[in-house]
Tab-separated table of C-alpha atoms in Angstrom:
chain	number	residue	atom	x	y	z
A	209	MET	CA	123.456	127.510	109.381
A	210	ALA	CA	123.741	124.055	108.746
A	211	GLN	CA	122.075	121.333	111.629
A	212	LYS	CA	125.533	120.148	113.249
A	213	VAL	CA	123.823	116.972	114.927
A	214	VAL	CA	121.297	115.252	113.311
A	215	ILE	CA	119.411	112.174	115.113
A	216	PHE	CA	117.611	109.480	112.935
A	217	SER	CA	115.412	106.019	114.449
A	218	GLY	CA	114.865	102.725	113.318
A	219	ARG	CA	112.098	101.186	113.342
A	220	ALA	CA	111.594	99.073	116.438
A	221	SER	CA	112.594	102.072	118.439
A	222	ARG	CA	111.050	104.691	116.959
A	223	TYR	CA	108.938	105.122	120.291
A	224	LEU	CA	112.130	105.449	122.641
A	225	SER	CA	113.852	107.742	119.372
A	226	GLU	CA	111.646	110.271	119.895
A	227	LYS	CA	111.647	110.657	123.401
A	228	ILE	CA	114.970	111.363	123.268
A	229	ALA	CA	114.679	113.672	120.114
A	230	GLU	CA	113.180	115.741	122.179
A	231	ALA	CA	114.971	115.440	125.495
A	232	TYR	CA	117.901	116.570	123.427
A	233	GLY	CA	116.004	119.530	121.342
A	234	GLN	CA	115.676	118.688	118.168
A	235	GLU	CA	112.825	116.465	116.096
A	236	LEU	CA	114.018	113.366	115.055
A	237	GLY	CA	115.544	113.605	111.761
A	238	LYS	CA	113.779	112.719	108.843
A	239	SER	CA	113.898	109.130	107.324
A	240	GLU	CA	111.687	105.762	105.611
A	241	VAL	CA	112.208	102.298	105.553
A	242	PHE	CA	109.899	100.853	101.975
A	243	GLU	CA	109.445	97.194	102.194
A	244	PHE	CA	109.693	94.960	98.246
A	245	SER	CA	107.251	92.077	98.599
A	246	ASP	CA	109.567	90.021	99.267
A	247	GLY	CA	110.713	91.467	102.557
A	248	GLU	CA	113.415	93.139	101.268
A	249	ILE	CA	114.002	96.344	103.349
A	250	LEU	CA	115.312	99.681	101.807
A	251	PRO	CA	116.062	102.645	104.723
A	252	SER	CA	116.340	105.781	103.295
A	253	LEU	CA	116.718	109.139	105.000
A	254	ASN	CA	114.918	112.338	103.503
A	255	GLN	CA	117.490	115.070	104.837
A	256	ASN	CA	120.652	116.723	104.114
A	257	ILE	CA	123.066	115.240	106.527
A	258	ARG	CA	126.657	116.179	104.385
A	259	GLY	CA	129.096	116.990	108.022
A	260	THR	CA	126.537	116.684	109.871
A	261	ASP	CA	126.959	114.199	113.431
A	262	VAL	CA	124.190	111.338	112.999
A	263	PHE	CA	122.983	109.382	116.227
A	264	LEU	CA	121.305	106.145	114.810
A	265	VAL	CA	118.896	104.890	117.087
A	266	GLN	CA	118.257	101.121	117.052
A	267	SER	CA	118.485	98.259	119.281
A	268	THR	CA	119.215	94.708	117.958
A	269	PHE	CA	116.498	92.746	119.656
A	270	ALA	CA	114.716	90.651	117.489
A	271	PRO	CA	113.758	89.945	115.154
A	272	ALA	CA	116.953	89.861	112.696
A	273	GLU	CA	115.653	91.980	110.465
A	274	ASN	CA	116.329	94.546	112.891
A	275	ILE	CA	120.009	94.559	112.766
A	276	LEU	CA	119.789	94.413	109.235
A	277	GLU	CA	118.273	97.661	109.383
A	278	LEU	CA	121.029	98.654	111.122
A	279	LEU	CA	123.250	97.383	109.130
A	280	LEU	CA	121.860	99.481	106.187
A	281	MET	CA	120.754	103.027	107.138
A	282	ILE	CA	125.140	102.956	108.835
A	283	ASP	CA	125.918	102.817	105.629
A	284	ALA	CA	123.155	105.326	104.017
A	285	VAL	CA	124.561	107.695	106.382
A	286	LYS	CA	128.224	107.122	105.073
A	287	ARG	CA	127.227	107.973	101.407
A	288	ALA	CA	124.948	110.659	101.985
A	289	SER	CA	128.449	111.723	104.015
A	290	ALA	CA	128.410	112.783	107.339
A	291	ARG	CA	131.308	113.539	109.467
A	292	ARG	CA	130.579	110.569	112.126
A	293	ILE	CA	128.417	107.913	113.092
A	294	ILE	CA	127.615	106.928	116.535
A	295	ALA	CA	124.790	104.519	116.997
A	296	VAL	CA	122.887	104.684	119.655
A	297	ILE	CA	122.033	100.902	120.924
A	298	PRO	CA	119.938	100.788	123.847
A	299	TYR	CA	119.546	96.653	123.878
A	300	PHE	CA	122.677	95.564	122.194
A	301	GLY	CA	120.612	91.757	121.497
A	302	TYR	CA	123.543	89.341	120.795
A	303	ALA	CA	125.037	89.864	123.354
A	304	ARG	CA	124.435	86.887	125.493
A	305	GLN	CA	127.112	84.836	122.923
A	306	ASP	CA	129.782	87.095	124.173
A	307	ARG	CA	132.690	83.730	124.851
A	308	LYS	CA	133.059	79.913	123.422
A	309	ASP	CA	131.217	78.697	126.107
A	310	ARG	CA	131.822	74.781	124.105
A	311	PRO	CA	132.354	73.383	121.069
A	312	ARG	CA	131.128	74.113	117.627
A	313	VAL	CA	129.581	77.713	118.360
A	314	SER	CA	129.363	81.346	117.131
A	315	ILE	CA	130.712	84.255	119.360
A	316	GLY	CA	127.518	86.424	118.459
A	317	SER	CA	128.553	89.341	119.652
A	318	LYS	CA	131.800	89.597	118.599
A	319	LEU	CA	130.574	88.566	114.673
A	320	LEU	CA	127.820	91.451	115.612
A	321	ALA	CA	130.561	93.881	116.316
A	322	ASP	CA	132.671	93.378	113.576
A	323	LEU	CA	129.410	94.354	111.674
A	324	LEU	CA	128.847	96.807	113.096
A	325	THR	CA	132.300	98.778	112.213
A	326	THR	CA	132.605	97.622	108.351
A	327	ALA	CA	130.256	99.059	107.665
A	328	GLY	CA	131.045	103.113	108.867
A	329	VAL	CA	130.010	103.612	112.794
A	330	SER	CA	132.683	105.906	113.891
A	331	ARG	CA	131.731	104.969	117.674
A	332	VAL	CA	128.808	102.485	119.705
A	333	VAL	CA	126.164	103.769	122.349
A	334	THR	CA	124.409	100.887	124.406
A	335	MET	CA	123.502	100.634	128.038
A	336	ASP	CA	124.200	97.276	130.631
A	337	LEU	CA	126.244	95.072	128.531
A	338	HIS	CA	125.447	91.700	129.770
A	339	ALA	CA	129.054	91.159	129.306
A	340	ASP	CA	131.700	93.992	129.575
A	341	GLN	CA	134.120	92.461	127.996
A	342	ILE	CA	132.330	92.785	124.855
A	343	GLN	CA	133.338	96.692	124.543
A	344	GLY	CA	136.406	94.656	123.604
A	345	PHE	CA	134.839	93.230	120.902
A	346	PHE	CA	135.058	97.013	119.289
A	347	ASN	CA	137.847	97.897	117.508
A	348	ILE	CA	136.438	102.103	117.660
A	349	PRO	CA	135.163	103.544	121.409
A	350	VAL	CA	131.849	102.387	122.831
A	351	ASP	CA	130.450	104.722	125.755
A	352	HIS	CA	128.752	101.880	128.128
A	353	VAL	CA	126.114	103.822	130.006
A	354	PHE	CA	124.002	102.109	132.943
A	355	ALA	CA	120.757	102.326	134.633
A	356	SER	CA	121.922	102.845	137.553
A	357	GLN	CA	120.852	105.981	138.218
A	358	MET	CA	117.809	105.978	137.123
A	359	PHE	CA	117.360	102.585	139.636
A	360	LEU	CA	118.471	103.963	142.666
A	361	SER	CA	116.532	107.326	141.876
A	362	TYR	CA	113.300	105.347	142.374
A	363	ILE	CA	114.716	102.834	145.339
A	364	ARG	CA	115.296	105.922	147.209
A	365	SER	CA	111.735	107.410	146.641
A	366	ASN	CA	109.716	104.244	146.639
A	367	PHE	CA	111.944	102.717	150.382
A	368	ASP	CA	112.998	103.341	152.967
A	369	THR	CA	115.921	101.793	152.091
A	370	SER	CA	117.088	100.502	155.718
A	371	ASP	CA	115.744	97.452	155.188
A	372	VAL	CA	115.817	97.197	151.608
A	373	ILE	CA	119.457	94.688	150.420
A	374	PHE	CA	120.091	93.584	147.125
A	375	ALA	CA	120.128	89.578	146.022
A	376	SER	CA	122.292	88.504	142.498
A	377	PRO	CA	119.765	86.025	140.344
A	378	ASP	CA	122.828	83.805	140.018
A	379	VAL	CA	127.249	84.121	141.061
A	380	GLY	CA	127.565	86.653	137.920
A	381	GLY	CA	125.433	89.333	139.100
A	382	THR	CA	127.979	89.695	142.465
A	383	ARG	CA	129.895	92.333	141.480
A	384	ARG	CA	126.152	94.202	139.913
A	385	VAL	CA	124.613	94.221	143.487
A	386	ASN	CA	127.753	94.362	145.362
A	387	THR	CA	127.996	97.824	143.621
A	388	TYR	CA	124.129	98.113	144.428
A	389	ALA	CA	124.162	97.580	148.417
A	390	LYS	CA	127.612	100.164	148.657
A	391	ALA	CA	125.353	102.873	147.445
A	392	LEU	CA	122.530	102.508	149.459
A	393	GLY	CA	124.677	100.907	152.299
A	394	THR	CA	122.972	97.832	152.324
A	395	GLY	CA	123.370	94.221	152.149
A	396	PHE	CA	122.968	91.604	149.363
A	397	VAL	CA	122.492	87.418	148.476
A	398	ILE	CA	123.093	85.177	145.444
A	399	CYS	CA	120.792	82.546	144.341
A	400	TYR	CA	123.696	79.845	143.012
A	401	LYS	CA	121.684	79.205	139.686
A	402	GLN	CA	122.454	75.259	137.291
A	403	ARG	CA	121.184	75.545	134.370
A	404	SER	CA	120.746	72.328	132.334
A	405	LYS	CA	120.152	74.873	129.224
A	406	PRO	CA	119.057	77.913	127.780
A	407	ASN	CA	116.091	78.933	129.887
A	408	GLU	CA	116.038	76.114	131.574
A	409	ILE	CA	116.952	75.933	134.641
A	410	GLY	CA	118.390	72.837	136.808
A	411	SER	CA	118.983	74.621	140.553
A	412	ILE	CA	119.169	77.513	142.539
A	413	GLN	CA	119.385	78.192	146.087
A	414	LEU	CA	119.936	81.036	148.267
A	415	ILE	CA	122.851	82.367	149.791
A	416	GLY	CA	122.285	84.423	152.899
A	417	ASP	CA	119.704	85.000	155.235
A	418	VAL	CA	116.745	87.658	153.644
A	419	GLU	CA	114.588	88.048	156.898
A	420	GLY	CA	111.674	90.735	157.337
A	421	LYS	CA	113.715	93.332	154.493
A	422	ASP	CA	112.833	93.729	151.097
A	423	VAL	CA	114.717	92.318	148.345
A	424	ILE	CA	115.122	93.880	145.190
A	425	LEU	CA	116.447	91.315	142.376
A	426	MET	CA	118.884	93.080	140.074
A	427	ASP	CA	119.653	92.089	136.546
A	428	ASP	CA	120.477	93.121	133.548
A	429	ILE	CA	118.100	90.429	130.918
A	430	ILE	CA	114.757	89.126	131.669
A	431	ASP	CA	113.948	87.013	128.912
A	432	THR	CA	111.017	84.241	129.795
A	433	GLY	CA	111.543	85.548	133.823
A	434	ASN	CA	111.434	82.176	135.276
A	435	THR	CA	115.419	82.786	137.081
A	436	ILE	CA	113.138	85.620	138.194
A	437	CYS	CA	110.817	84.377	139.408
A	438	THR	CA	112.140	80.626	140.501
A	439	ALA	CA	114.710	83.210	142.637
A	440	ALA	CA	111.585	85.224	144.245
A	441	LYS	CA	109.744	82.458	145.160
A	442	ILE	CA	113.098	81.300	147.578
A	443	ILE	CA	113.372	83.968	148.651
A	444	LYS	CA	110.091	84.519	150.165
A	445	GLU	CA	110.145	81.297	150.887
A	446	ALA	CA	113.351	82.275	153.382
A	447	GLY	CA	111.052	85.015	155.041
A	448	ALA	CA	111.872	88.045	153.317
A	449	LYS	CA	108.904	91.428	153.693
A	450	SER	CA	108.530	91.397	149.874
A	451	VAL	CA	110.514	90.953	147.125
A	452	ARG	CA	111.087	92.912	143.740
A	453	ALA	CA	113.261	92.822	140.019
A	454	MET	CA	114.683	95.823	138.808
A	455	ILE	CA	116.271	94.471	135.286
A	456	THR	CA	117.177	97.259	132.760
A	457	HIS	CA	116.340	94.847	129.544
A	458	PRO	CA	113.446	93.039	129.106
A	459	LEU	CA	112.644	91.025	126.607
A	460	LEU	CA	109.739	88.659	128.107
A	461	THR	CA	109.868	86.233	125.790
A	462	GLY	CA	107.250	82.197	125.643
A	463	ASN	CA	105.476	82.288	129.525
A	464	ALA	CA	107.225	85.625	130.877
A	465	TYR	CA	103.661	87.933	131.984
A	466	GLN	CA	101.639	84.973	132.988
A	467	ASN	CA	104.884	83.551	134.727
A	468	ILE	CA	105.837	87.112	137.221
A	469	GLN	CA	101.703	87.588	136.779
A	470	ASN	CA	101.351	84.309	138.764
A	471	SER	CA	105.381	85.242	141.135
A	472	GLU	CA	105.828	86.193	144.354
A	473	LEU	CA	107.120	88.951	142.813
A	474	GLU	CA	105.526	92.623	144.409
A	475	GLU	CA	106.482	94.822	141.173
A	476	LEU	CA	108.504	94.601	137.932
A	477	ILE	CA	110.747	97.749	137.209
A	478	VAL	CA	112.100	97.836	133.732
A	479	THR	CA	113.708	100.593	131.411
A	480	ASP	CA	112.457	101.274	127.307
A	481	THR	CA	115.334	99.760	126.017
A	482	ILE	CA	112.840	97.312	125.030
A	483	PRO	CA	109.559	98.074	124.052
A	484	LEU	CA	106.452	95.598	126.899
A	485	LYS	CA	104.194	93.533	124.376
A	486	LYS	CA	101.655	94.527	126.423
A	487	GLN	CA	101.122	95.913	129.717
A	488	SER	CA	101.082	94.128	132.855
A	489	GLU	CA	99.873	95.909	136.047
A	490	LYS	CA	103.204	94.506	137.622
A	491	ILE	CA	105.488	96.002	135.498
A	492	THR	CA	107.013	99.812	135.965
A	493	VAL	CA	108.160	101.121	133.073
A	494	LEU	CA	111.085	103.845	133.602
A	495	SER	CA	112.635	106.204	130.368
A	496	THR	CA	115.977	105.926	129.169
A	497	ALA	CA	115.103	109.103	127.341
A	498	LYS	CA	116.857	111.444	129.349
A	499	THR	CA	119.554	109.804	129.580
A	500	PHE	CA	120.754	109.245	125.858
A	501	ALA	CA	119.579	112.792	125.799
A	502	GLU	CA	122.169	114.412	128.213
A	503	VAL	CA	125.207	111.154	126.184
A	504	ILE	CA	124.318	112.682	123.203
A	505	LYS	CA	125.418	116.087	124.250
A	506	ARG	CA	127.747	115.360	125.694
A	507	VAL	CA	129.673	112.897	123.378
A	508	GLU	CA	129.199	115.947	120.665
A	509	LYS	CA	130.770	117.996	123.518
A	510	ASN	CA	133.873	116.272	123.871
A	511	GLU	CA	132.986	115.477	127.740
A	512	SER	CA	132.792	113.629	130.564
A	513	ILE	CA	129.781	110.759	130.228
A	514	SER	CA	131.040	108.525	133.744
A	515	ASP	CA	129.265	110.601	136.285
A	516	LEU	CA	126.137	109.789	134.588
A	517	TYR	CA	126.764	106.549	136.380
A	518	ASN	CA	129.358	106.675	139.088
A	519	LEU	CA	127.292	105.682	142.256
């Protein structure tokens, strides 16, 4: 009997794809990527996929070749007569370019949505989009899953929740921390942030009381770490017992590792949607493999996935 589901991986996410395939209960699909001497890439699928549902796993973090590789793999799958093509994008890059907030700039996330659709995807699965409205950039189904159950399970297993309070590093994350606070029956505070330019903080002010509390900063992306580390310092100075951060996508660029190591953060908890560039005693990684494997099963069976992250 022919295989109904095949899971392939791009090179950038192979470390995660292997765990997803194992959790799903089958081997990763056979594929390889040839590179010409000038850097041009040529993905090749080394097994028959005619009539199958193909799940392509690839996060679209830098460099941009990761996006191009995913698009070329989609094209190869389409030309190999797959029944459906589902792009599993654990980290959806360019999601911070979700609106035209000043003249003469691109809306990168809309362009990426158009590229994926034109290439031939039938559906997109992703985790913790930077902006919910990006789902509306697609004219195909988007399964937007969250890391919330993993984070809440970690909190319940490691902390006395009566002392926990959540914090948002900016006003835009208020909805996120409010959701977590309701789930645990705790409160939350907000750090009011003003930027002078991208990746550079102008000022941060704390709104709320953190005296004697175990504070957990929540966000979807950590890049240079400047915002989180500055917020942790302000929160600690305001009398917090401890400060941690839970962030889905660890970009961790520039001096991020040094910033974290030298910060007031006792721990940074992240997921494996993006591989760490190096290990750190302060960083704990939670795997998303079982979550994505379960999503694949439910997509294939046409079952609801909302209860995977319903708080």
